[in-house]
C-alpha atoms as a printed R data frame, in Angstrom:
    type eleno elety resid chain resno       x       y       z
1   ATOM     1    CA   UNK     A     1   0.000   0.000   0.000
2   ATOM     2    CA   UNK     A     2   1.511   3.397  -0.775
3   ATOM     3    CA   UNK     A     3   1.985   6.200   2.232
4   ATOM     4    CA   UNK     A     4  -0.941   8.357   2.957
5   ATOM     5    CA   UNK     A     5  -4.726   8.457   2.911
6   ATOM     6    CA   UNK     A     6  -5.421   7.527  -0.229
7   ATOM     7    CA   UNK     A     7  -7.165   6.618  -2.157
8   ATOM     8    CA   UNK     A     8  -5.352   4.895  -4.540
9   ATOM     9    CA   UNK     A     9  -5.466   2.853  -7.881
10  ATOM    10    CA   UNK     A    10  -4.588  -0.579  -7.144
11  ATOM    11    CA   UNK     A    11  -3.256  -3.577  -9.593
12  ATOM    12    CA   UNK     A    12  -3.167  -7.258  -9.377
13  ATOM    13    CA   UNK     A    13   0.207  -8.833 -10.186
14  ATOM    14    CA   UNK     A    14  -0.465 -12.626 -11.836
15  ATOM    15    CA   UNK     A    15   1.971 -14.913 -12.579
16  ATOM    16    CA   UNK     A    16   3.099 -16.652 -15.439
17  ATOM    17    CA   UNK     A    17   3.020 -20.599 -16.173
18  ATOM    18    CA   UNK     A    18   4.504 -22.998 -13.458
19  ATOM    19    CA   UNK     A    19   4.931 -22.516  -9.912
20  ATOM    20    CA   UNK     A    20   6.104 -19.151  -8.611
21  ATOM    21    CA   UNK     A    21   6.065 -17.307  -5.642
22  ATOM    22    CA   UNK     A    22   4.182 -13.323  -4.949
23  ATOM    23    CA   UNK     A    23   7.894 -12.244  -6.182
24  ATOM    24    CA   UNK     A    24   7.742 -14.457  -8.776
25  ATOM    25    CA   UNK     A    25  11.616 -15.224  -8.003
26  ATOM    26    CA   UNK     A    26  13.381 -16.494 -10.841
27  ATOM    27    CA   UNK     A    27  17.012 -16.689 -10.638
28  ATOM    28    CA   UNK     A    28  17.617 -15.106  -7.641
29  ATOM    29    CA   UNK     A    29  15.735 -12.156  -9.439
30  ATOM    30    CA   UNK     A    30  12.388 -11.023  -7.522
31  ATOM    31    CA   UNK     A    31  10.369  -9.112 -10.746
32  ATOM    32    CA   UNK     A    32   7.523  -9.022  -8.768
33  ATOM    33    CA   UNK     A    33   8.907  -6.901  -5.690
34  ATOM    34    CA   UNK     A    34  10.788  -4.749  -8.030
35  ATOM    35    CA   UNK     A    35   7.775  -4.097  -9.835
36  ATOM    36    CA   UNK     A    36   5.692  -3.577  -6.681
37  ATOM    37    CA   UNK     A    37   8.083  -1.262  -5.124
38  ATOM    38    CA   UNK     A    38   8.157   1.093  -8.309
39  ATOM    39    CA   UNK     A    39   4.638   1.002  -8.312
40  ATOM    40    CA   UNK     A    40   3.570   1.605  -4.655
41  ATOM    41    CA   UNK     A    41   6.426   4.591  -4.854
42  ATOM    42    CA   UNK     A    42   4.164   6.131  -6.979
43  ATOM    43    CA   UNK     A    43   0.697   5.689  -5.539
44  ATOM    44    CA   UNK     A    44  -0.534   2.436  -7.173
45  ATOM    45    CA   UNK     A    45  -1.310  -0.171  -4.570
46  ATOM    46    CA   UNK     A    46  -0.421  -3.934  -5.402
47  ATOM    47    CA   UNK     A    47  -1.407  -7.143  -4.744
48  ATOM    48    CA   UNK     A    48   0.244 -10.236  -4.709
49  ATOM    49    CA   UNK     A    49  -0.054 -13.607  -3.999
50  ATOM    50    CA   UNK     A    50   1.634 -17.115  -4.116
51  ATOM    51    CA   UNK     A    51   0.423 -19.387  -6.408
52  ATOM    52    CA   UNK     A    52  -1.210 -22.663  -4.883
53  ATOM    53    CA   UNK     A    53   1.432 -24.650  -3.345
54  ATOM    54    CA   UNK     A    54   3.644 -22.210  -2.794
55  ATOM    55    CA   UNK     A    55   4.808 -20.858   0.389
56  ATOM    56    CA   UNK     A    56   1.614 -20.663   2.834
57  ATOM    57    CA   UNK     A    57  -0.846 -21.227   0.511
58  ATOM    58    CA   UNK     A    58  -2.959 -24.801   0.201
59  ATOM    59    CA   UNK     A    59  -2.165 -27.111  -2.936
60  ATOM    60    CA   UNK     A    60  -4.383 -27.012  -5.579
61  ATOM    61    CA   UNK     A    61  -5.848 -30.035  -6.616
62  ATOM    62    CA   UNK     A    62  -4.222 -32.409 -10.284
63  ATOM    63    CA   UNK     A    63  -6.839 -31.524 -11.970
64  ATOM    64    CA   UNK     A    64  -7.048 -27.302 -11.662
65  ATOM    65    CA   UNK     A    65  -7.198 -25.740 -14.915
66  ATOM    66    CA   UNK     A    66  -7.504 -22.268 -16.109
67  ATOM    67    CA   UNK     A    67 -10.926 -21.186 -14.839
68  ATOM    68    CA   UNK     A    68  -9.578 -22.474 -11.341
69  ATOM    69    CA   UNK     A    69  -6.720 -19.848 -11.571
70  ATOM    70    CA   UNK     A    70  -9.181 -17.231 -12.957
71  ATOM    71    CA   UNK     A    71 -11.081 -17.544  -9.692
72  ATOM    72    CA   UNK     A    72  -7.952 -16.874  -7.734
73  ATOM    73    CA   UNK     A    73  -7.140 -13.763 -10.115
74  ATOM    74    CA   UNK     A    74 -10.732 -12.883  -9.417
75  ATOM    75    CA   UNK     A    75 -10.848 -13.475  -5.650
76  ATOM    76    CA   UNK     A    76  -7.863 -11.025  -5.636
77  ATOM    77    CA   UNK     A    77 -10.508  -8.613  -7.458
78  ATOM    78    CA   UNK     A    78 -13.077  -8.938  -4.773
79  ATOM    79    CA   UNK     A    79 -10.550  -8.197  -2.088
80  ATOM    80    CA   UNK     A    80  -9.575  -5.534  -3.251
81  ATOM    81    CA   UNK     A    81 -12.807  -3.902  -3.447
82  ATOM    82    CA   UNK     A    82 -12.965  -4.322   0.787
83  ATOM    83    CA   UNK     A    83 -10.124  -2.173   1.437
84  ATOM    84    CA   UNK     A    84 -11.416   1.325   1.561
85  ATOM    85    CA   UNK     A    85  -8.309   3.320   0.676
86  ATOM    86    CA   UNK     A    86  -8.911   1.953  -2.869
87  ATOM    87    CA   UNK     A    87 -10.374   3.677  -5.920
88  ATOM    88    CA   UNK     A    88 -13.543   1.749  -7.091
89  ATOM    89    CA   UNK     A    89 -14.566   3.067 -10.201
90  ATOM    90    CA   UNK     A    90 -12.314   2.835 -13.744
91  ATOM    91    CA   UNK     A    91 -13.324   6.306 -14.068
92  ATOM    92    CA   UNK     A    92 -12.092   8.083 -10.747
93  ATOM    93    CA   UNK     A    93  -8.902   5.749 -11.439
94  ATOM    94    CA   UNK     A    94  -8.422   6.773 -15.696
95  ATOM    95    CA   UNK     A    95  -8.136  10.932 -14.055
96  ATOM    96    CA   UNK     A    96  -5.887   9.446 -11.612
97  ATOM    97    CA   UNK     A    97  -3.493   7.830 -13.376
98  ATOM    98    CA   UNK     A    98  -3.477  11.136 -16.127
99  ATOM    99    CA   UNK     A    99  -3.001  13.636 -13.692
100 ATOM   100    CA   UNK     A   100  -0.042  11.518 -12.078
């Protein structure tokens, strides 16, 4: 979450194919966090999350396909909307992001 009252845009960092953490660390390399960082810096809240499996989370079952990880993509969606220092309309969030 960036510093102050808010509110802020917010984005939803996914990752790629195979298993990967909420830095998605590859290499050593942590895009995710670097990414976040730069983004929170400038007033753009994040949210990221281990894939299933991965660190805390519960393992997914054999047999999850897309839709299952859409859900999770889309359960990040609906969390967002509870924290109140969020913008919740596209609109409030397009003047946002141009006068940034």
């Amino acid at each position: 979450m960036p510093r102050g009252a808010g509110p802020f845009p917010a984005v939803i960092l996914i990752t790629g194919s195979g298993l990967q953490d909420r830095n998605e660390t590859l290499l050593g390399h942590q895009l995710f966090l670097v990414l976040a960082d730069y983004l929170t810096r400038r007033g753009i809240a994040v949210l990221r999350a281990d894939d299933r499996g991965i660190g805390g989370t519960s393992k997914g079952a054999p047999n999850d396909t897309s839709v299952n990880y859409v859900g999770d993509a889309l359960a990040g969606v609906d969390f967002l909307k509870t924290r109140k220092r969020l913008i919740r309309n596209r609109s409030a969030w397009s003047a946002t992001a141009k006068a940034g």
